[in-house]
C-alpha positions as MATLAB code, in Angstrom:
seq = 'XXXXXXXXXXXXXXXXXXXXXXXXXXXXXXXXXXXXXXXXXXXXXXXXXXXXXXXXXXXXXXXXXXXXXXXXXXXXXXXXXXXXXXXXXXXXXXXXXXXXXXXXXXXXXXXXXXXXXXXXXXXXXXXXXXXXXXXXXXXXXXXXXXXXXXXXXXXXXXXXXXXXXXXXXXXXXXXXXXXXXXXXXXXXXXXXXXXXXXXXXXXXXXXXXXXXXXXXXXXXXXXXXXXXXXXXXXXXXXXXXXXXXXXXXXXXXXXXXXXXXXXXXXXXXXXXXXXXXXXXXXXXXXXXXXXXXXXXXXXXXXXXXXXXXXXXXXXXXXXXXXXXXXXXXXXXXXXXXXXXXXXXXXXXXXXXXXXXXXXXXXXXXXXXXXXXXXXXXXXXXXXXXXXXXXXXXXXXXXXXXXXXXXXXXXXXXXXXXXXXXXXXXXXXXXXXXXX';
ca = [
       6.750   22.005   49.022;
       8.104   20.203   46.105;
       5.214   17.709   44.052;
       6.761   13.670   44.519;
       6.827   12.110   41.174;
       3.700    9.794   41.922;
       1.671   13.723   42.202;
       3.167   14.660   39.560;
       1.785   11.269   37.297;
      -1.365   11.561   38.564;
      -1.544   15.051   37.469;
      -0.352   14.455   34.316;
      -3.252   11.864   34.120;
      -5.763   14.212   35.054;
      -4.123   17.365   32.705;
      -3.771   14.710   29.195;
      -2.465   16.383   26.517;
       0.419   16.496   24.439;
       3.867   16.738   26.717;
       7.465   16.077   25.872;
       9.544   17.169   22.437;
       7.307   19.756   20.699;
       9.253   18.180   17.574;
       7.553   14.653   18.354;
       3.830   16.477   19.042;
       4.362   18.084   16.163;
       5.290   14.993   14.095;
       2.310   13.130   15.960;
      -0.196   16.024   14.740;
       1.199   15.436   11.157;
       0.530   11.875   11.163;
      -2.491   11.790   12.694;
      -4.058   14.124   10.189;
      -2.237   11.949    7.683;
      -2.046    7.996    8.370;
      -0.926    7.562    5.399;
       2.117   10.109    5.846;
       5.263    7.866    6.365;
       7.112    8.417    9.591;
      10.446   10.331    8.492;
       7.832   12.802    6.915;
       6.057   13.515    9.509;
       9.423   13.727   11.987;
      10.752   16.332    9.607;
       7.472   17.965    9.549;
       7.799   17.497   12.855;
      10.805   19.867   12.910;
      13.918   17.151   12.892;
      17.195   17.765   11.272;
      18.961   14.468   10.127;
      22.185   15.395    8.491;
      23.177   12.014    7.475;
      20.097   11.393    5.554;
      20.357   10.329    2.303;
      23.976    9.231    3.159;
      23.713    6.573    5.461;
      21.469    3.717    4.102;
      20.699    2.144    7.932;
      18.240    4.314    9.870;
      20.478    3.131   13.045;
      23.762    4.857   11.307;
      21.680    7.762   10.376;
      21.265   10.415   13.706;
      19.209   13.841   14.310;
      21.240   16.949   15.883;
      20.864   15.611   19.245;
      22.828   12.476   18.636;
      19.504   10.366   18.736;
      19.216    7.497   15.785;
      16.203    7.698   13.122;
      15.308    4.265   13.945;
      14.848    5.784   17.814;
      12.761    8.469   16.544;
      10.735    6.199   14.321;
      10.064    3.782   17.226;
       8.770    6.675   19.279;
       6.632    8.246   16.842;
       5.127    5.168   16.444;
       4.666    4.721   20.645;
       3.151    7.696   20.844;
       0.526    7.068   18.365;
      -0.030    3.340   19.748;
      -0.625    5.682   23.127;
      -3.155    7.937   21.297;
      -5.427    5.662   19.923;
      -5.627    3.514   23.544;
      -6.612    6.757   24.951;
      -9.338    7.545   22.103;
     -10.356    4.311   20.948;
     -11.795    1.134   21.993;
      -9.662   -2.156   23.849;
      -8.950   -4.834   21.407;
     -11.263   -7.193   23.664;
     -14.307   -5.358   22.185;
     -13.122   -4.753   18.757;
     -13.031   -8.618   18.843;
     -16.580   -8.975   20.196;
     -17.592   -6.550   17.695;
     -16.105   -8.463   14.883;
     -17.794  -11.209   15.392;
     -21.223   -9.419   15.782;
     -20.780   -7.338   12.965;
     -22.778   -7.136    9.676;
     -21.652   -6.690    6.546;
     -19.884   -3.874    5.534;
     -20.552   -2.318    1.760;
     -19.105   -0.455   -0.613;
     -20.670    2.369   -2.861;
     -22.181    1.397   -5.513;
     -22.289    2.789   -9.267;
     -25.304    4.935  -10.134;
     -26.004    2.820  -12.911;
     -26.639   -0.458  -11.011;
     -28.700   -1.359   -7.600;
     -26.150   -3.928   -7.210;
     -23.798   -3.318   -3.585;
     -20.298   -5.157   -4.024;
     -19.603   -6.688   -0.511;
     -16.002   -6.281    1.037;
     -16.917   -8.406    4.446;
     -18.930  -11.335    3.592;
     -18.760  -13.038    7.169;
     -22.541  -13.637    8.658;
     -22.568  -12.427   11.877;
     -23.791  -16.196   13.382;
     -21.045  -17.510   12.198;
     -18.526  -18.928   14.817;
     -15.098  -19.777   14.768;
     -16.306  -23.513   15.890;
     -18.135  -23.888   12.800;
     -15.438  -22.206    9.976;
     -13.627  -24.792    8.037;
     -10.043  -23.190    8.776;
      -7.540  -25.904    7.591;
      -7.518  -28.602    5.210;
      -6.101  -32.181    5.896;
      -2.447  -32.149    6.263;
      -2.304  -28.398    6.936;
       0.879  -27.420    9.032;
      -1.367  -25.111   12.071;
       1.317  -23.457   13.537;
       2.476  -22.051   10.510;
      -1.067  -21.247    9.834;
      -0.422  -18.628   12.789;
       3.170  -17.400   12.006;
       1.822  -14.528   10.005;
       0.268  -13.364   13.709;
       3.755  -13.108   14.808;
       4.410   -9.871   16.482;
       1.349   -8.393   15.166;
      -0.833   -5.738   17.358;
      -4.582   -4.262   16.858;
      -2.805   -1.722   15.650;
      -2.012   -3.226   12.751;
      -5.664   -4.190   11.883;
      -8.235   -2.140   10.362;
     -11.814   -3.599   11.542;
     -15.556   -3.549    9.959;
     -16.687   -0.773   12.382;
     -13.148    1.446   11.321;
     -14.350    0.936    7.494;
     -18.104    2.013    8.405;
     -16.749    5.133   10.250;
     -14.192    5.872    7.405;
     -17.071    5.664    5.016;
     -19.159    7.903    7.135;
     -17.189   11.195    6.878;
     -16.420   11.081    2.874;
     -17.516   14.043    0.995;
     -19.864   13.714   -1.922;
     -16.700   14.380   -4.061;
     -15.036   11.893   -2.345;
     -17.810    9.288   -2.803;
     -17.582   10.104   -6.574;
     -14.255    9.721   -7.349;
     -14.539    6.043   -5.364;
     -17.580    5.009   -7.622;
     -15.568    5.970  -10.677;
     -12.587    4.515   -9.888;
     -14.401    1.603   -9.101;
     -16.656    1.255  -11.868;
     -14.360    3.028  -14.809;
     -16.791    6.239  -15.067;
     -15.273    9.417  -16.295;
     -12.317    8.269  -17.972;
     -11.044    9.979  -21.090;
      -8.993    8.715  -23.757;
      -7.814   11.898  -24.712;
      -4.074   11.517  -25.123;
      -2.279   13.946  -22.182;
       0.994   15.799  -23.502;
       3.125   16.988  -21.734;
       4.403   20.633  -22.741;
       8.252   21.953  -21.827;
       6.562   24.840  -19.879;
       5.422   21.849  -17.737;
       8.543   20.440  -17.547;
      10.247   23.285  -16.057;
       7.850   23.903  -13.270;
       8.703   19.751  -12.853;
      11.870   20.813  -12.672;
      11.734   24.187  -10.646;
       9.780   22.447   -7.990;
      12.115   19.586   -7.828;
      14.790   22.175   -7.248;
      13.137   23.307   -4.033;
      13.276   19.537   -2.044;
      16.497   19.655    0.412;
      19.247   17.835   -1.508;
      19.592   15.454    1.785;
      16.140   14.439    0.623;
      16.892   13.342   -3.128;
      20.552   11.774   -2.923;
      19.801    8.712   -5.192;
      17.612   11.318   -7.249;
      21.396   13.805   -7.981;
      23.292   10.517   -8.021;
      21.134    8.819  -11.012;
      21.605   12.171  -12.848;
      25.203   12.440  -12.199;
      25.886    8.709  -13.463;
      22.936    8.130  -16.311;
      21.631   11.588  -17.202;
      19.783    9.884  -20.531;
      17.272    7.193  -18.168;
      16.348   10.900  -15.962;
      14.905   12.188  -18.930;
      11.600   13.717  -20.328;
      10.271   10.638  -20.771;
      10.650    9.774  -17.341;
       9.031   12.891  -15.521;
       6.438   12.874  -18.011;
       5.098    9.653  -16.059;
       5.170   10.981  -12.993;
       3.200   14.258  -14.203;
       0.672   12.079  -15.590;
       0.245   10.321  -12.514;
      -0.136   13.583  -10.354;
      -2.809   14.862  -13.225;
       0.007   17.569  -13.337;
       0.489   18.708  -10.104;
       4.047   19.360  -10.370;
       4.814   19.844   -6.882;
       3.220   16.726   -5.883;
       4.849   14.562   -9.033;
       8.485   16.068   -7.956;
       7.723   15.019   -4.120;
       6.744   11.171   -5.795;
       9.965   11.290   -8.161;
      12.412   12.169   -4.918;
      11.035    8.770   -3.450;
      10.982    6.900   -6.287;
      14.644    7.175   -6.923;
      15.064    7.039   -3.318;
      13.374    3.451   -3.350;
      14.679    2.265   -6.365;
      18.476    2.421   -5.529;
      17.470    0.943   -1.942;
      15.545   -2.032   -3.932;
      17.907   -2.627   -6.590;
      21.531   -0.805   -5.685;
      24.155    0.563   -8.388;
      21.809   -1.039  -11.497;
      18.790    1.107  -10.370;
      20.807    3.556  -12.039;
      20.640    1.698  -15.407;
      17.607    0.595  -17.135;
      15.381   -2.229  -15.402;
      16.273   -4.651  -17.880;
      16.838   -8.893  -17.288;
      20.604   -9.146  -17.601;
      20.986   -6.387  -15.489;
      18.459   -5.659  -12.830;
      17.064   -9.201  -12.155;
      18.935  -12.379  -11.406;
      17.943  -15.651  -12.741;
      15.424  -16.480   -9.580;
      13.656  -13.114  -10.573;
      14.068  -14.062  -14.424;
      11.937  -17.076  -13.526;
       9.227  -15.488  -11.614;
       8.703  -12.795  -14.103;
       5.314  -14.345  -14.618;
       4.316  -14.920  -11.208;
       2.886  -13.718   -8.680;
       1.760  -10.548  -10.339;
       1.390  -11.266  -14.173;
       0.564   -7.816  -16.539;
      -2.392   -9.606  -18.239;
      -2.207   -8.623  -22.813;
      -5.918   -7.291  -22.442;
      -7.273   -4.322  -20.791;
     -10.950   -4.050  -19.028;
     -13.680   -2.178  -20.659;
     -12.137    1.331  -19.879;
      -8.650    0.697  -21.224;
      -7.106    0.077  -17.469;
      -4.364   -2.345  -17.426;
      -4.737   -5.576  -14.949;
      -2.415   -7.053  -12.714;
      -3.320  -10.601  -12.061;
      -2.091  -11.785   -8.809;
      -1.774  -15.555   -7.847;
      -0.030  -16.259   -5.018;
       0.491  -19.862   -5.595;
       3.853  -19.409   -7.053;
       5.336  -17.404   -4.422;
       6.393  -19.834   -1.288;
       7.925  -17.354    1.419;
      10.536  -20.198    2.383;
      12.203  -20.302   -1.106;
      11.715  -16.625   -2.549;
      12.840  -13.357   -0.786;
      10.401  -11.014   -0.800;
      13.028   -8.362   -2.511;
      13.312  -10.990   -5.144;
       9.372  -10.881   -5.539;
       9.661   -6.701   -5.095;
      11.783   -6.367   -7.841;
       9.720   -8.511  -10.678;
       6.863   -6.076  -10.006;
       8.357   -3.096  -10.318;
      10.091   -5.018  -13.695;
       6.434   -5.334  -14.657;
       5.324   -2.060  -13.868;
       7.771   -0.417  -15.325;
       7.078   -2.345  -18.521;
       3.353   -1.803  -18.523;
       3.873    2.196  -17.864;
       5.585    2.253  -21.406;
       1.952    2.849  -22.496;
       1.295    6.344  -22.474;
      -2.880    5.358  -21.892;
      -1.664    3.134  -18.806;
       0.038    5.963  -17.592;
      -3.285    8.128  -17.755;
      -5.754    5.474  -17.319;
      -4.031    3.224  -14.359;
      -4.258   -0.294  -13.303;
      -6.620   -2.336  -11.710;
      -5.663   -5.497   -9.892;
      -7.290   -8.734   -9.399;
      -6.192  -11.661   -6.627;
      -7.133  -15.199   -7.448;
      -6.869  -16.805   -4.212;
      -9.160  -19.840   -4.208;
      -5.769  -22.094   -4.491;
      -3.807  -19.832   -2.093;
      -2.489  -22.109    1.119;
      -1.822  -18.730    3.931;
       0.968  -20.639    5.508;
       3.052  -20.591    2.453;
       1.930  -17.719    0.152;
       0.908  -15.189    2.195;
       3.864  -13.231    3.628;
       3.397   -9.857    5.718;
       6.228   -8.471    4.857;
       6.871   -8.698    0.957;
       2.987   -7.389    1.109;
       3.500   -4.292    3.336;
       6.715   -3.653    0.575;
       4.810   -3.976   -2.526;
       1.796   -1.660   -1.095;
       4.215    0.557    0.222;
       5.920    1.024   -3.428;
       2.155    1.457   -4.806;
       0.992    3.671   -2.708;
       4.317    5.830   -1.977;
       6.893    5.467   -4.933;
       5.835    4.020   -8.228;
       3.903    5.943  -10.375;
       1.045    3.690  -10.998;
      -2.441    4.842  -10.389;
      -3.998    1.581   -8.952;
      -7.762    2.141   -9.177;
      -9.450   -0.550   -7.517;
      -8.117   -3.913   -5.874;
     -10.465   -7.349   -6.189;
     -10.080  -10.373   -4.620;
     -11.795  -13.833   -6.164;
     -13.434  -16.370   -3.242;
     -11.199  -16.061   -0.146;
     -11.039  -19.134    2.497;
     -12.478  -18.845    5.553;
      -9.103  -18.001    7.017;
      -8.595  -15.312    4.302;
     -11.423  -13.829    6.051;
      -9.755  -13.675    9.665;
      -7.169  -11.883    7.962;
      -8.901   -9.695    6.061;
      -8.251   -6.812    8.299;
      -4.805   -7.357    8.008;
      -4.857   -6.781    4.518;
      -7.265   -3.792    4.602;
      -4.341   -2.327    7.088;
      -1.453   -3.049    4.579;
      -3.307   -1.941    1.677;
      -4.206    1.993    2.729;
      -7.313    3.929    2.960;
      -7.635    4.781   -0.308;
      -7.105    1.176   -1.735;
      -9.517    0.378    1.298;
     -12.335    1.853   -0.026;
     -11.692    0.521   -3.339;
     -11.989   -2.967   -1.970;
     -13.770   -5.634   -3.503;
     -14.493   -9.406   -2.980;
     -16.063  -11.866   -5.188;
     -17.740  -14.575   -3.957;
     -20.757  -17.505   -4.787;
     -20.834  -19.387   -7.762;
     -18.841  -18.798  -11.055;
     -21.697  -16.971  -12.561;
     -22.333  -15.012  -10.325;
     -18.313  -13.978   -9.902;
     -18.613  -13.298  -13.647;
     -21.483  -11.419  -13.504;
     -20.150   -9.189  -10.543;
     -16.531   -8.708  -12.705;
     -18.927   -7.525  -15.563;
     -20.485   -5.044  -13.683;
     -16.822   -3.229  -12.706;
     -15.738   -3.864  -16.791;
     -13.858   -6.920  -16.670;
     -15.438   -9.191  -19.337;
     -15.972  -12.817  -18.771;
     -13.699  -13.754  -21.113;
     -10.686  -12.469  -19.141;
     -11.649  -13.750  -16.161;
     -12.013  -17.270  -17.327;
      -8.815  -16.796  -19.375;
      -6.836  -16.887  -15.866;
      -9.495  -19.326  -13.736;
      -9.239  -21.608  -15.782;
      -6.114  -22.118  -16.961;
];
């Protein structure tokens, strides 16, 4: 007797488990042990073939060898892991509850100090009735734009940190507390030998050539700016893991030519890369400050203020910090010691400087193309509202910037006092506060 469809559903509810394209479990397997993998990784992990990769720009143009689109493929990767977590994780409705019930949630702390550095600094009896949200004048709906098409998928919660925290290794922990707090670092200069340089090379030789278009294409046009020099960053910032510096490179280049077209295969210079609106923002929002902390780490100081996400694109925005970068990683000791940055956002209004998208870029250049090692990221005296989207943030930003996490808040002692104890003088942070 043949099984009607509603048998066979209620079946399939009773037997869960992965069904469908083996490609797509596969791809869901990959991602799930890495959330940080991005999704046309895992789908070629997954077992995909997209022969127009690295051709076609568009992820609608570009199709696998069943005729389906990348941007299909994407979109169901990401279904099917919206579908996983509902199964394995708690309804939005509690997280909520939760949130509000929550204490607060720490951060290691350096073995030298008894001091904690809290991330979440919203008591638990405090109410939504009570918070101070907006200001006189202050446009509410556009307060709540940046909710716009957002799910709880999309937000990483207190209880998420706490559990993230829970299952680190001791060697984990460590490298966190030194990141954090500058221990370990050396400031003896890394070379880079040619033997080095040909492994670089040799592994770079085994990515599919589909992969690393832009990569062939800035070699065929400007074979001097894919130089020694260049790699020699990149092997830095993988400690010399040459396989995993050649996998950074392929995306780099990749990135680069998407951010900045046919001058990403010149140098990043002002007449050429940047127009004049990027000229002028140079400074702003993410300044390169002329001193260093206590451990020779170089500091980004971030003010939103400047940025207003109805007058500047956020490619515009994109491209002055990777103009910055660039220019700071022309120190061989940045390139070994990394960056730290620092958000000033007592003056911030959300409605106008805060823009989801132009964040999720710049993290996503940080933490998958750029070859910056960002150690730590701080945040000075968020509103109340900076609070609510707090989680938000901790999403865009990645685990492993999550648990590098810091907020300052209280008086402006006691913010100096806590910069101190990561090695940022005084001195540097009134430099910027006050100016």
């Amino acid at each position: 007797m043949a099984t009607s469809p509603a048998e066979r559903k209620r079946q399939e509810r009773r037997c869960p488990g992965p069904r469908g394209d083996e490609r797509m479990n596969r791809a869901l397997i990959a991602r799930e042990a890495n959330p940080e993998l991005p999704l046309l990784d895992a789908l070629l992990d997954g077992g995909f073939i997209f022969p127009g990769l690295g051709i076609e720009k568009n992820d609608k143009l570009v199709r696998d060898a069943d005729g389906v689109t990348l941007y299909q493929r994407k979109n169901q990767l990401m279904r099917r892991q919206r579908e996983a977590r509902k199964r394995n994780s708690k309804t939005p409705r509690t997280k909520q509850r939760e949130v509000k019930a929550s204490n607060r949630t720490k951060i290691p702390h350096s073995p030298s100090s008894n001091r904690s550095s809290i991330v979440y600094d919203v008591s638990p009896s405090q109410n939504l009735a009570d918070m101070e949200l907006f200001r006189e004048g202050d446009d509410v709906h556009s307060k709540f734009d940046i909710f716009e098409d957002l799910n709880f998928e999309e937000m990483v919660y207190p209880q998420e940190e706490q559990k993230e925290l829970g299952i680190l290794s001791e060697t984990d922990m460590t490298e966190i507390v030194n990141d954090l707090y500058g221990i370990g670092i050396s400031n003896k200069r890394a070379g880079v030998t040619d033997e080095t340089l040909r492994w670089f090379d040799e592994a770079l030789d085994e990515i599919p050539l589909h992969q690393k278009m832009s990569l062939v294409k800035a070699q065929r046009i400007n074979p001097n700016l894919v130089d020694k020099k260049q790699k020699a960053v990149f092997l830095r910032w993988a400690d010399f893991n040459v396989r995993k510096a050649a996998a950074r490179y392929v995306k780099y280049w990749n990135n680069r030519q998407e951010l900045f077209g046919d001058d990403a295969f010149f140098p990043l210079t002002l007449d050429r890369a940047l127009t004049k609106e990027n000229a002028i923002m140079l400074s702003h929002p993410h300044r390169i400050l002329t001193q260093k902390d206590n451990y020779g780490r170089a500091i980004i100081w971030g003010d939103p203020v400047p940025y207003n996400r109805a007058i500047h694109s956020k490619e515009s925005v994109l491209r002055c910090f990777w103009y910055n970068i660039h220019n700071a990683l022309e120190d061989e000791a940045v390139q070994q010691k990394g960056f730290i940055l620092i958000v000033d956002v007592r003056n911030g209004d959300i409605s106008k400087h805060f823009d989801r998208a132009a964040e999720k870029l710049k993290f996503h250049s940080i933490n998958e193309c750029l070859p910056m090692k960002l150690k730590s990221v701080h945040i000075i005296r968020p509103s109340t509202f900076g609070y609510l989207i707090m989680p938000i943030i901790k999403f865009i930003i990645g685990r492993i910037l999550r648990l590098r996490f810091v907020v300052h808040t209280g008086t402006e002692k006691e913010i100096l006092e806590s910069f101190s104890s990561y090695g940022i003088s005084e001195d540097i942070i009134l430099s910027q506060t006050r100016r």
